[in-house]
PDB file of N, CA and C in Angstrom:
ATOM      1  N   UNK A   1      75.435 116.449  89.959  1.00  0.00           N
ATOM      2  CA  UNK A   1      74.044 116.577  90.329  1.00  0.00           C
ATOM      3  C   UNK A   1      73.640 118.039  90.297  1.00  0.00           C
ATOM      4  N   UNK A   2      72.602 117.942  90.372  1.00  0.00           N
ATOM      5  CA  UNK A   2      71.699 119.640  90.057  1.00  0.00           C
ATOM      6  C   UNK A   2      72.047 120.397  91.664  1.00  0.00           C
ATOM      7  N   UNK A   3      71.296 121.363  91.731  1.00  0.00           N
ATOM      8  CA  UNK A   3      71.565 122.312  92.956  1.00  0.00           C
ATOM      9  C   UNK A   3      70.005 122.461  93.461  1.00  0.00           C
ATOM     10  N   UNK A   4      69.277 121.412  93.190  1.00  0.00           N
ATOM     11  CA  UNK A   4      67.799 121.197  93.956  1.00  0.00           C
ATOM     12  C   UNK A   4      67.765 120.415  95.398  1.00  0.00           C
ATOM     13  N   UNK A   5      67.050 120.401  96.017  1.00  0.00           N
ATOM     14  CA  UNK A   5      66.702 120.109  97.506  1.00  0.00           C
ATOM     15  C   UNK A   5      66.771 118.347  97.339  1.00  0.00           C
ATOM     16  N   UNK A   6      66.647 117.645  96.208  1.00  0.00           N
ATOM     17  CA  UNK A   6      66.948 116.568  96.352  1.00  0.00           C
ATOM     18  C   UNK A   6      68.419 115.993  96.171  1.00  0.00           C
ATOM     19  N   UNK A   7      69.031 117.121  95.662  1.00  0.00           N
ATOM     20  CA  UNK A   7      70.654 116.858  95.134  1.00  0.00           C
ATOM     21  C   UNK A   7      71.471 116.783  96.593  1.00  0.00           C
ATOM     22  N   UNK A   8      70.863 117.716  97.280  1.00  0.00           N
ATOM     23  CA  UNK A   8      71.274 117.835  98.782  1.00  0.00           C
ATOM     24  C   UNK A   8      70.975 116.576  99.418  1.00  0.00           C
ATOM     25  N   UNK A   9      70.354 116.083  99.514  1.00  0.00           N
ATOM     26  CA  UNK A   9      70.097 114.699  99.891  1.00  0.00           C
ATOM     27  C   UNK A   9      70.985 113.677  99.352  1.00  0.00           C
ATOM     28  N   UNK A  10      70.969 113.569  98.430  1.00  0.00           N
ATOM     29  CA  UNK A  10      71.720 112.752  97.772  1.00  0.00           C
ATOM     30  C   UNK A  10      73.224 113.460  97.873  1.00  0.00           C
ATOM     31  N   UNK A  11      73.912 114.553  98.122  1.00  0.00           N
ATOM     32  CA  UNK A  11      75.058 114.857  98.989  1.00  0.00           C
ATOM     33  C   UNK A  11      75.360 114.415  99.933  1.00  0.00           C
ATOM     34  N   UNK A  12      74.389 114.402 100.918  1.00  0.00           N
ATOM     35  CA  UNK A  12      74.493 113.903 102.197  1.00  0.00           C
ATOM     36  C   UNK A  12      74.957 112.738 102.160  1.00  0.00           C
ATOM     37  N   UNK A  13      74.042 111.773 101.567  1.00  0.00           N
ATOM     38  CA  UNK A  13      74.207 110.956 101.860  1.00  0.00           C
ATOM     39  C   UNK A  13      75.335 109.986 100.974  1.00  0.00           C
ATOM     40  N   UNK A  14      75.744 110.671  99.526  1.00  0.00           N
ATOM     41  CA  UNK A  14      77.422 110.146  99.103  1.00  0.00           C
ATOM     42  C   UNK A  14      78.462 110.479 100.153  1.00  0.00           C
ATOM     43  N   UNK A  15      78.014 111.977 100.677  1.00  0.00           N
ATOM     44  CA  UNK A  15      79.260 111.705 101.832  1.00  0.00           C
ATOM     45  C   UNK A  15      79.361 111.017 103.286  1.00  0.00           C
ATOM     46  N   UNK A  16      78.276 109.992 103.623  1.00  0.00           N
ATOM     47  CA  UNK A  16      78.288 109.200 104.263  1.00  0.00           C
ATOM     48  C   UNK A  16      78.930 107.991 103.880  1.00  0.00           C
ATOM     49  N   UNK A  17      79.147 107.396 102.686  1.00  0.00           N
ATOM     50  CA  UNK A  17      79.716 106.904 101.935  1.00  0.00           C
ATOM     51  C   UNK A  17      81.141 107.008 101.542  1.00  0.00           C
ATOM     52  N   UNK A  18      81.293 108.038 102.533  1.00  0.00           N
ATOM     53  CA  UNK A  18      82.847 108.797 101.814  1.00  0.00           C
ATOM     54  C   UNK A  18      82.675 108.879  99.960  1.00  0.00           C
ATOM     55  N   UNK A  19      81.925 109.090  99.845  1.00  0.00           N
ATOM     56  CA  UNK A  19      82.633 109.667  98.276  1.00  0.00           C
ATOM     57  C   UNK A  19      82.273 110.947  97.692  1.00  0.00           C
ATOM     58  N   UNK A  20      82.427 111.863  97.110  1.00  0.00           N
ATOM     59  CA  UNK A  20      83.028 112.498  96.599  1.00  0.00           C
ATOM     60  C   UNK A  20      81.614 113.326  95.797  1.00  0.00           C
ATOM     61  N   UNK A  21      81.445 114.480  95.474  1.00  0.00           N
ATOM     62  CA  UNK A  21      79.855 114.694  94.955  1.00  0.00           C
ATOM     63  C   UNK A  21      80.662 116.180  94.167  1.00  0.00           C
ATOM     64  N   UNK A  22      79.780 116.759  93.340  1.00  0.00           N
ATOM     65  CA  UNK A  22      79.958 118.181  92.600  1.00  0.00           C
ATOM     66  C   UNK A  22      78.827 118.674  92.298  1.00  0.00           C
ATOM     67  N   UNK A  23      78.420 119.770  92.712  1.00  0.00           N
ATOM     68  CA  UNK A  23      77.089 120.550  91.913  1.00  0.00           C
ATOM     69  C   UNK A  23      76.870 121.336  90.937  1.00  0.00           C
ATOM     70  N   UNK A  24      76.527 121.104  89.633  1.00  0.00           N
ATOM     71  CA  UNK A  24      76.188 121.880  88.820  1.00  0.00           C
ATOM     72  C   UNK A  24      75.096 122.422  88.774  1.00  0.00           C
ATOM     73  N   UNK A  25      75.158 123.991  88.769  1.00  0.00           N
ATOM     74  CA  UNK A  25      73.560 124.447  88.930  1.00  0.00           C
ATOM     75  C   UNK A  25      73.391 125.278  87.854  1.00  0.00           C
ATOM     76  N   UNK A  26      72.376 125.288  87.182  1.00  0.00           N
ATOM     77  CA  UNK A  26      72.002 126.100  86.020  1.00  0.00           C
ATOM     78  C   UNK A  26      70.763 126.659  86.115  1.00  0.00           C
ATOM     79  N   UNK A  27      70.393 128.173  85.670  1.00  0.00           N
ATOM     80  CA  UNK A  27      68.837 128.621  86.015  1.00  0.00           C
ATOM     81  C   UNK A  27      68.633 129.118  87.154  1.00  0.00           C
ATOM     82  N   UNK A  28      68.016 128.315  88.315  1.00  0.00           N
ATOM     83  CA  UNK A  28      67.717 129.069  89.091  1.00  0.00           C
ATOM     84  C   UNK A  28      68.951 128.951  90.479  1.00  0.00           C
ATOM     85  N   UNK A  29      68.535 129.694  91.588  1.00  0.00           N
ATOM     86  CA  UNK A  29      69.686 129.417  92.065  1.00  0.00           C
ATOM     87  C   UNK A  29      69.936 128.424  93.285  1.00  0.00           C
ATOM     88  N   UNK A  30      70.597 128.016  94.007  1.00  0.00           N
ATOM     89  CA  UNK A  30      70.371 127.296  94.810  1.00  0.00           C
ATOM     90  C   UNK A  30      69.383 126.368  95.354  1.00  0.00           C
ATOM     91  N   UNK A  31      69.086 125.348  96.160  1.00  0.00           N
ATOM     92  CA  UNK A  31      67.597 125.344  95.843  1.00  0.00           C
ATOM     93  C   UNK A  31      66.577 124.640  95.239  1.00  0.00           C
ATOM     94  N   UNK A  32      66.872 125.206  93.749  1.00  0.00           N
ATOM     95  CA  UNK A  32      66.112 124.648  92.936  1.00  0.00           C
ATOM     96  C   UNK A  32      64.526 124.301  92.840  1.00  0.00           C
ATOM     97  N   UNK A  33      63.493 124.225  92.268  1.00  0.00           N
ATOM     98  CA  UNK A  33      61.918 125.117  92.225  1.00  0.00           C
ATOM     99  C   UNK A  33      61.056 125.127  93.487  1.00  0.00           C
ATOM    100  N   UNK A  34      61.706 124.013  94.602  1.00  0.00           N
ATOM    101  CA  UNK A  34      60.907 123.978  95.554  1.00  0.00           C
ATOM    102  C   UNK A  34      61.537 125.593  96.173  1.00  0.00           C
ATOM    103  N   UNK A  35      62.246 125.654  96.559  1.00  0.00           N
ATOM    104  CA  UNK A  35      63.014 126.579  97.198  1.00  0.00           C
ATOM    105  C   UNK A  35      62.542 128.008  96.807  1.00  0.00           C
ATOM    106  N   UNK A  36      62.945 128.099  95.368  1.00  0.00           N
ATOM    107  CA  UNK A  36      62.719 129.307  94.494  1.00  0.00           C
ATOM    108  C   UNK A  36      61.339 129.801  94.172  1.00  0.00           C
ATOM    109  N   UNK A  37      60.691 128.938  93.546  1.00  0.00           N
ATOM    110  CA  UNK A  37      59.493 129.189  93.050  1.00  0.00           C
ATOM    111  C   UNK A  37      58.478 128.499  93.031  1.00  0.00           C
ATOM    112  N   UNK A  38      58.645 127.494  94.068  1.00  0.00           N
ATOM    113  CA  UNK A  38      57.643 125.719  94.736  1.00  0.00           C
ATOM    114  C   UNK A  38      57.165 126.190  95.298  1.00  0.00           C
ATOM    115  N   UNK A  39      57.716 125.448  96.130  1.00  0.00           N
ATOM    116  CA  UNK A  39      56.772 125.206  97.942  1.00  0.00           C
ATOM    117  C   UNK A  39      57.401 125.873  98.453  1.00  0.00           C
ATOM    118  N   UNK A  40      57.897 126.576  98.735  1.00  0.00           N
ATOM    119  CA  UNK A  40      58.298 127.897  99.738  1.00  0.00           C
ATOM    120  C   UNK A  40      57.139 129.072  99.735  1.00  0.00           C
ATOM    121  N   UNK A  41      57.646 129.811  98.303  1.00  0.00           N
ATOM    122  CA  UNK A  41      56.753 130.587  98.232  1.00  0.00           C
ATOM    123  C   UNK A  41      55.294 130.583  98.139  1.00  0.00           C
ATOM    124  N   UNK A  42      54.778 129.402  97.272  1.00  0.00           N
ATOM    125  CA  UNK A  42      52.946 128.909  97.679  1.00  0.00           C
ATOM    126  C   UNK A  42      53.033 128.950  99.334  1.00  0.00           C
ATOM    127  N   UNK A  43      53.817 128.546 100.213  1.00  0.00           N
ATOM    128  CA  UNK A  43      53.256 127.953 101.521  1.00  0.00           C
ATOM    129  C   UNK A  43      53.112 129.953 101.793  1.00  0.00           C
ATOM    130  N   UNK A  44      53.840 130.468 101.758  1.00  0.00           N
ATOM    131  CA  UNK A  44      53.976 131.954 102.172  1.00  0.00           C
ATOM    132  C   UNK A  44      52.722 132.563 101.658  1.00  0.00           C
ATOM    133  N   UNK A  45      52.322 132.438 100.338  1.00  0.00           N
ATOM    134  CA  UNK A  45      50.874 133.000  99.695  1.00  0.00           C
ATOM    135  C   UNK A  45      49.815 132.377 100.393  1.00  0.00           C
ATOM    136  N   UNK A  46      49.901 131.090 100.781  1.00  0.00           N
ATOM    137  CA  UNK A  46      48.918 130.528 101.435  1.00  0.00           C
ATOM    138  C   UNK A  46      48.905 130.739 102.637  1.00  0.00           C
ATOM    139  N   UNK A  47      49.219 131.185 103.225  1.00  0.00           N
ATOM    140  CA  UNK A  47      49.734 131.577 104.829  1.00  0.00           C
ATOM    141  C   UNK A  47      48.722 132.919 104.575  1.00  0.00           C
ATOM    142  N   UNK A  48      49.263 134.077 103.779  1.00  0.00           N
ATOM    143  CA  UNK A  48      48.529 135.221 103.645  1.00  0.00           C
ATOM    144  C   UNK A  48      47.505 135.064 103.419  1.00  0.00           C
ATOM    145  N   UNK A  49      47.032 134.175 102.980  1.00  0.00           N
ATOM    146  CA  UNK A  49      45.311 134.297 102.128  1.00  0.00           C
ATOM    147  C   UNK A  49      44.473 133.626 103.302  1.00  0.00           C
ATOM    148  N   UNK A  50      45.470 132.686 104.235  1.00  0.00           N
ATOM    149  CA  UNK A  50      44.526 132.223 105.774  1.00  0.00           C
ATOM    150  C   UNK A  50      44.435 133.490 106.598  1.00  0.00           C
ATOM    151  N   UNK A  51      45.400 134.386 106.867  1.00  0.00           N
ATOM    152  CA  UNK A  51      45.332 135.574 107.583  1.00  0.00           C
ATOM    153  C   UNK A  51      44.476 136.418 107.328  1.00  0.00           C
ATOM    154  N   UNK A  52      44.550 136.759 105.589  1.00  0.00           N
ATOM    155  CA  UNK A  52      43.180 137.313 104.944  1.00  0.00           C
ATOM    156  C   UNK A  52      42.005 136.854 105.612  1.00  0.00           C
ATOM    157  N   UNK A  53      41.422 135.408 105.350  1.00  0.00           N
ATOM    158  CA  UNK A  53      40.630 135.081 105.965  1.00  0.00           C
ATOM    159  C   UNK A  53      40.003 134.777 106.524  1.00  0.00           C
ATOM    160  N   UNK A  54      40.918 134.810 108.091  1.00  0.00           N
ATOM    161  CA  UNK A  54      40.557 135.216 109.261  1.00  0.00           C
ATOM    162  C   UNK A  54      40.274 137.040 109.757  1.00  0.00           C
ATOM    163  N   UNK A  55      40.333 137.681 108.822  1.00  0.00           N
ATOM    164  CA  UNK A  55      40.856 139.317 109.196  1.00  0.00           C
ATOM    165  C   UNK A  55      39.179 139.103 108.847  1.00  0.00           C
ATOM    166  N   UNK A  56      39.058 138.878 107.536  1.00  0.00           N
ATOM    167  CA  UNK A  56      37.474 138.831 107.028  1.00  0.00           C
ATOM    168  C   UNK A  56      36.724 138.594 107.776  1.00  0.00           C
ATOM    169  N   UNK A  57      36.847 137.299 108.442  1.00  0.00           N
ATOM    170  CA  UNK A  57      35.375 136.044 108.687  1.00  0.00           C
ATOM    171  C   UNK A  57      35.424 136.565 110.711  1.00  0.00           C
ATOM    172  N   UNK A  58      36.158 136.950 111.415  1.00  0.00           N
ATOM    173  CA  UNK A  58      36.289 136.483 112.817  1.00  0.00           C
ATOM    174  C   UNK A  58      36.490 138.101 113.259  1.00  0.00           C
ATOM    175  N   UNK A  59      35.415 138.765 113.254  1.00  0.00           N
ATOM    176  CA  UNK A  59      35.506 140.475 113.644  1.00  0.00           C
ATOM    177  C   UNK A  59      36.048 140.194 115.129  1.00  0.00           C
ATOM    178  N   UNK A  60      36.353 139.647 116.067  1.00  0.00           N
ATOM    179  CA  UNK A  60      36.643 139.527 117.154  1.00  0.00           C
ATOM    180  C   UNK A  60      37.872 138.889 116.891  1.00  0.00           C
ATOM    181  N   UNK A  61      38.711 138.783 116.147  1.00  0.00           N
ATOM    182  CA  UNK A  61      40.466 138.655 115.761  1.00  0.00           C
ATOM    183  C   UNK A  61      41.106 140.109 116.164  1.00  0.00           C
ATOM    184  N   UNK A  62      42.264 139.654 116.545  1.00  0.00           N
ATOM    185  CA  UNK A  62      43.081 140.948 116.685  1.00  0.00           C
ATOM    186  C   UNK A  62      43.589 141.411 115.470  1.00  0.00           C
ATOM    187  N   UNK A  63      43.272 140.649 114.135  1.00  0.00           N
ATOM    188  CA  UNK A  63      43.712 140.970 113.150  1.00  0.00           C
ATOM    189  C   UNK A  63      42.706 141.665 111.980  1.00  0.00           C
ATOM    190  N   UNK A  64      41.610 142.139 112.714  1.00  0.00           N
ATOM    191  CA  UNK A  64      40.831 142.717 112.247  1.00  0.00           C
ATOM    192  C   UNK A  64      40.925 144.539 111.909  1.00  0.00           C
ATOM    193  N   UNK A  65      41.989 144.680 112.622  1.00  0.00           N
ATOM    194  CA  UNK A  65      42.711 146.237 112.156  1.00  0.00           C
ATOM    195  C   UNK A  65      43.246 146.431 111.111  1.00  0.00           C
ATOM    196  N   UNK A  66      43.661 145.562 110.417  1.00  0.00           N
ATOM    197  CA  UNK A  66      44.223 145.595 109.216  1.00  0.00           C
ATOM    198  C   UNK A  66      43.881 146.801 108.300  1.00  0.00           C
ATOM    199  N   UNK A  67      42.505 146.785 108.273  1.00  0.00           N
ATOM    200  CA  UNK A  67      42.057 148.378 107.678  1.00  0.00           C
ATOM    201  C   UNK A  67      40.547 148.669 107.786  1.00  0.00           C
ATOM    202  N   UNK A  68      40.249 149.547 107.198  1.00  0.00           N
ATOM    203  CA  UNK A  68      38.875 149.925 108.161  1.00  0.00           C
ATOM    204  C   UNK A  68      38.069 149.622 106.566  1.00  0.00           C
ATOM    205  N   UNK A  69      36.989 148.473 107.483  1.00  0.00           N
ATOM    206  CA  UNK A  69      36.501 147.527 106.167  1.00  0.00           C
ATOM    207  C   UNK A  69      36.804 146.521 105.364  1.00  0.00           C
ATOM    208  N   UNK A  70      37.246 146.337 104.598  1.00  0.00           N
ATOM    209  CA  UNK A  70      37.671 144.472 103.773  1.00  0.00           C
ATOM    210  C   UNK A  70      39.383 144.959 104.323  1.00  0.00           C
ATOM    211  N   UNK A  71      39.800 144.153 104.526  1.00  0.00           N
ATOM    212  CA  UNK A  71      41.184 143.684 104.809  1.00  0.00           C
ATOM    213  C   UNK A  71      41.997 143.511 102.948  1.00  0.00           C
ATOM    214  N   UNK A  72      43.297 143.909 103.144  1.00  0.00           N
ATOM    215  CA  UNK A  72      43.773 143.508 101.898  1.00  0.00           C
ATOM    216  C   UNK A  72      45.116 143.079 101.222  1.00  0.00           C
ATOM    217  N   UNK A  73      45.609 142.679 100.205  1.00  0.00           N
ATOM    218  CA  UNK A  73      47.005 141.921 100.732  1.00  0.00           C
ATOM    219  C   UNK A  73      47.683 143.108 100.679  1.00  0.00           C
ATOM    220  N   UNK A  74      48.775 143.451 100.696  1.00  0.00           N
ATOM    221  CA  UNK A  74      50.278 144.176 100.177  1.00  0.00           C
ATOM    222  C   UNK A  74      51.310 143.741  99.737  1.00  0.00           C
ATOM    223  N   UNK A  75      51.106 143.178  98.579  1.00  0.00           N
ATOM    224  CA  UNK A  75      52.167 142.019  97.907  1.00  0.00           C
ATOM    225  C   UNK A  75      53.481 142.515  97.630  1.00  0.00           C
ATOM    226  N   UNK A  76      53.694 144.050  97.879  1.00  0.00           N
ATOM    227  CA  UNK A  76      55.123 143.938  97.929  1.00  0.00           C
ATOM    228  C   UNK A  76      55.638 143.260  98.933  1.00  0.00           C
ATOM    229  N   UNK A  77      55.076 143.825  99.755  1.00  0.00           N
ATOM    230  CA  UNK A  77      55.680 143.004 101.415  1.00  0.00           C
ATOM    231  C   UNK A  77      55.564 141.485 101.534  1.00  0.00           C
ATOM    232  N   UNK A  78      54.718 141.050 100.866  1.00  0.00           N
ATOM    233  CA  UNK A  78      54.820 139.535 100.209  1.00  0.00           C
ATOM    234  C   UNK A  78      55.687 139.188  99.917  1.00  0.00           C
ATOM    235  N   UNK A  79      55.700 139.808  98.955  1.00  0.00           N
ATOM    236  CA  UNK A  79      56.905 139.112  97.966  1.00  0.00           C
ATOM    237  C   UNK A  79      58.304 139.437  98.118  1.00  0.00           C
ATOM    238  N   UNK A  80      58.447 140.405  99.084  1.00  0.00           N
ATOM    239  CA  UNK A  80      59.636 140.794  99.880  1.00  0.00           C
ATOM    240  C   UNK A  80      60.199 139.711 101.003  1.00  0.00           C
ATOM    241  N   UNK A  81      58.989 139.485 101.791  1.00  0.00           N
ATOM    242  CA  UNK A  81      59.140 138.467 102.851  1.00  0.00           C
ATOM    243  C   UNK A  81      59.337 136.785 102.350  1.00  0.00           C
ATOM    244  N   UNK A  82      58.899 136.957 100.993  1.00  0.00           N
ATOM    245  CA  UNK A  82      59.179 135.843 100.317  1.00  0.00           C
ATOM    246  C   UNK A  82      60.707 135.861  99.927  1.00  0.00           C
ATOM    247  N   UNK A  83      61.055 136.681  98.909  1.00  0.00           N
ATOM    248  CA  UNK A  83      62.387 136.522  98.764  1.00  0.00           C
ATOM    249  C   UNK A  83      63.134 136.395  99.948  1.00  0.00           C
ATOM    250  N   UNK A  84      63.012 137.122 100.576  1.00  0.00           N
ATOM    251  CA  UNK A  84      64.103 137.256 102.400  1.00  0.00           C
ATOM    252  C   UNK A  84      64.300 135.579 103.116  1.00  0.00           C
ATOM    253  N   UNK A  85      62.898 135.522 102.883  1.00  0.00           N
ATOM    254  CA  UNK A  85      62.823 133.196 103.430  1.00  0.00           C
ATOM    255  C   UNK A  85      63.767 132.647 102.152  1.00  0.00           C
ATOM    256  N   UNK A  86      63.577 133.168 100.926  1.00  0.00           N
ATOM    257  CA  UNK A  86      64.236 132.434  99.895  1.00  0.00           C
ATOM    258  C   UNK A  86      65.838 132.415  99.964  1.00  0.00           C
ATOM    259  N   UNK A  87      66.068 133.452  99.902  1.00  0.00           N
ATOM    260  CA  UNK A  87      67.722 133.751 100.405  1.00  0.00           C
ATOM    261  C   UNK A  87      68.126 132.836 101.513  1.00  0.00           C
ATOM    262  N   UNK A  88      67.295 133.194 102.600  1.00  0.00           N
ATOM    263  CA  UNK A  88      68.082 132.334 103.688  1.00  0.00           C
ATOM    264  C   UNK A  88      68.265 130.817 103.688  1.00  0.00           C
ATOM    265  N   UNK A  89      66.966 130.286 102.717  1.00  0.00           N
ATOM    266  CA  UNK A  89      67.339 128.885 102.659  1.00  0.00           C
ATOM    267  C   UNK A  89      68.300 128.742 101.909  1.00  0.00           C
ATOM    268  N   UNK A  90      68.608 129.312 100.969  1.00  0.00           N
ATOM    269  CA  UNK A  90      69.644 128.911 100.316  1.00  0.00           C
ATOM    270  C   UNK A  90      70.916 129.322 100.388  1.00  0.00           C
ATOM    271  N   UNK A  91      71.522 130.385 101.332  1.00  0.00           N
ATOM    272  CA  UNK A  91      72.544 130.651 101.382  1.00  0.00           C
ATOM    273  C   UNK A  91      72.880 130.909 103.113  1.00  0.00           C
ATOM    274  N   UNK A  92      72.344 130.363 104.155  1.00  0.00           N
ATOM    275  CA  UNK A  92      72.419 130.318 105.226  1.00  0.00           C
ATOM    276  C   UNK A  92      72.211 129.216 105.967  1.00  0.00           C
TER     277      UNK A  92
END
């Protein structure tokens, strides 16, 4: 079986079965697209773009410091905090 979030499932549950399972993973790593490049990381972009627009719309947020005038992303730190969630699901 592959090394995607459904292969894990289907691990689980052959070894409830007692039998016996192997993972071949090719491409990406662990995981597999939800993990890597799915739904992990969209939920994380989408998370930022609600914070965005609350920083915008609700001048009485504490998250209105962000900067003086339009609020804005910093996608390294994005995409940093993205990889860092990515790692841990898959190797922790």
């Amino acid at each position: 079986m592959s090394g995607g979030a459904g292969a894990f499932a289907d691990a689980i549950k052959a070894n409830e079965h007692k039998a016996n399972t192997a993972m071949i993973n090719a491409g990406l790593p662990l995981g597999g697209t939800c993990v890597n490049v799915g739904c992990v990381p969209s939920k994380r972009l989408l998370r930022a773009g609600e914070i965005m627009h609350m920083a915008q719309n609700y001048k009485t947020s504490v998250l209105s410091w962000m900067s003086k005038g339009t609020p804005f992303f910093q996608m390294l730190y994005i995409t940093a905090n993205i990889l860092r969630c990515v790692f841990n699901l898959a190797f922790f």
